[in-house]
Amino acid sequence: EAKKLGRNGLRFFDPAMQASLEKRSQLESDLRDALEQEQFVLHYQKQVDDKGRTIGAEALIRWKHPVRGMIPPFEFIPVCEESGLIVPVGQWLMKEACQKLNQWQQNERMKDYTLSVNISMKEFMEEGFVRQVHQTIEESGVNPSNLELEITESIGHANPEELIEKLHLLRLADLSLAMDDFGTGYSSLSYLKKLPLDVLKIDQSFVRDLGVDTSDESIVQAIIKVGETLGLEVIAEGVESEEQFELLKQYGCRKFQGYYFARPLPAEEFEQSCVPCPEEADLDVAGV
Ligand code: C2E
Ligand code: MG
Ligand code: MG
Ligand code: MG
């Protein structure tokens, strides 16, 4: 008890810590305002096939701060997770993503695109998560077969049985599941085999040094093999150069995402970039 008090005492009389606590609680309260005032936006980064054709996108959240400008997720997602705000933020973004995908599905050019949404572990572990997702899908009228949820390996550490059960329940809605940042966690292959997944995303840290670091080449090849063995699709993220793209194709990777193809873009810009170029439009007409 005395020790506890001592720690509290230190907290309130250390000016640096006091300042950082104040900053933190200011950030939390700003995040609450952000939610109410709809300051969050989704950007969309295209995913392509081996011919460079767009097959879908990943939705990436940004905070359009009225004073500080565009704030990237690593600056506020952790605070959302620790404060529990990730639940309403996650609900907002699932709704936004489903509406967007529903629009694409009405559009001849974009109707087969998949849309991937990142799910944080905190959010996933929340009691009503699965029901919420199903409800949002239903309310939006989207066809969920083109909706993909991205989870990370860290998700499993809490309770593997519960995780597997939840993943199965989620998939009852006919959506797909991807393991994001694959290779950076500690999942054993026997564990991975039990997870009802559809897609492995090769973490960008392994893609970065392709052609430079031979151990990364071996890791990427191994991940692609694991995907094949388990019957999963594999997508490489963080592809920044033609050389990386070529090597990945050579190793048997079929889906790609990265700055080499496009940066994450606001919805309108992403959709603009998907408009067919004139020659392609001609080809479409000729093909009818
Ligand atoms: P992630 O899901 O692994 O997303 C990929 C990140 O890599 C994105 O950063 C993307 O902009 C960036 N990226 C894409 N291509 C390249 C490339 O060629 N080179 C490099 N260096 N980077 C590339 P971003 O948008 O800053 O997001 C960072 C992380 O924040 C995400 O990693 C994800 O874990 C989290 N995040 C983003 N949006 C959401 C969201 O809506 N909900 C949740 N829960 N987490 C999110
Ligand atoms: Mg992701
Ligand atoms: Mg990733
Ligand atoms: Mg990541």
mmCIF file of N, CA, C and O and ligand atoms in Angstrom, residues 58 118 150 152 180-182 201-204 237, ligand 3:
data_model
loop_
_atom_site.group_PDB
_atom_site.id
_atom_site.type_symbol
_atom_site.label_atom_id
_atom_site.label_comp_id
_atom_site.label_asym_id
_atom_site.label_seq_id
_atom_site.Cartn_x
_atom_site.Cartn_y
_atom_site.Cartn_z
ATOM 1 N N GLU A 58 -6.579 -1.533 -49.948
ATOM 2 C CA GLU A 58 -6.598 -1.588 -48.488
ATOM 3 C C GLU A 58 -7.027 -0.217 -47.977
ATOM 4 O O GLU A 58 -6.535 0.811 -48.438
ATOM 5 N N ASN A 118 -8.295 -3.037 -41.748
ATOM 6 C CA ASN A 118 -7.445 -3.450 -40.616
ATOM 7 C C ASN A 118 -8.247 -3.514 -39.319
ATOM 8 O O ASN A 118 -8.990 -2.597 -38.998
ATOM 9 N N GLU A 150 -8.209 -7.680 -42.021
ATOM 10 C CA GLU A 150 -6.803 -7.977 -41.744
ATOM 11 C C GLU A 150 -6.572 -8.008 -40.238
ATOM 12 O O GLU A 150 -6.858 -7.035 -39.551
ATOM 13 N N THR A 152 -3.583 -9.321 -37.146
ATOM 14 C CA THR A 152 -2.140 -9.558 -37.030
ATOM 15 C C THR A 152 -1.889 -10.738 -36.095
ATOM 16 O O THR A 152 -2.771 -11.146 -35.349
ATOM 17 N N ASP A 180 -2.074 -10.050 -41.546
ATOM 18 C CA ASP A 180 -1.241 -8.906 -41.922
ATOM 19 C C ASP A 180 0.152 -9.046 -41.307
ATOM 20 O O ASP A 180 0.327 -9.758 -40.315
ATOM 21 N N ASP A 181 1.116 -8.359 -41.878
ATOM 22 C CA ASP A 181 2.480 -8.308 -41.333
ATOM 23 C C ASP A 181 3.030 -9.697 -41.060
ATOM 24 O O ASP A 181 3.760 -9.903 -40.077
ATOM 25 N N PHE A 182 2.697 -10.642 -41.920
ATOM 26 C CA PHE A 182 3.081 -12.016 -41.632
ATOM 27 C C PHE A 182 4.604 -12.198 -41.631
ATOM 28 O O PHE A 182 5.308 -11.686 -42.491
ATOM 29 N N LYS A 201 -0.327 -11.842 -45.774
ATOM 30 C CA LYS A 201 0.336 -10.641 -46.288
ATOM 31 C C LYS A 201 1.781 -10.641 -45.830
ATOM 32 O O LYS A 201 2.042 -10.554 -44.620
ATOM 33 N N ILE A 202 2.693 -10.720 -46.780
ATOM 34 C CA ILE A 202 4.120 -10.705 -46.430
ATOM 35 C C ILE A 202 4.479 -9.335 -45.895
ATOM 36 O O ILE A 202 4.228 -8.321 -46.554
ATOM 37 N N ASP A 203 5.058 -9.275 -44.729
ATOM 38 C CA ASP A 203 5.378 -7.987 -44.134
ATOM 39 C C ASP A 203 6.383 -7.213 -44.982
ATOM 40 O O ASP A 203 7.302 -7.788 -45.563
ATOM 41 N N GLN A 204 6.203 -5.906 -45.003
ATOM 42 C CA GLN A 204 7.048 -5.081 -45.862
ATOM 43 C C GLN A 204 8.516 -5.084 -45.452
ATOM 44 O O GLN A 204 9.382 -4.805 -46.268
ATOM 45 N N GLU A 237 3.326 -6.778 -49.414
ATOM 46 C CA GLU A 237 3.107 -5.346 -49.210
ATOM 47 C C GLU A 237 4.445 -4.617 -49.138
ATOM 48 O O GLU A 237 5.482 -5.222 -48.932
HETATM 49 MG MG MG B 3 1.034 -4.822 -42.991
#
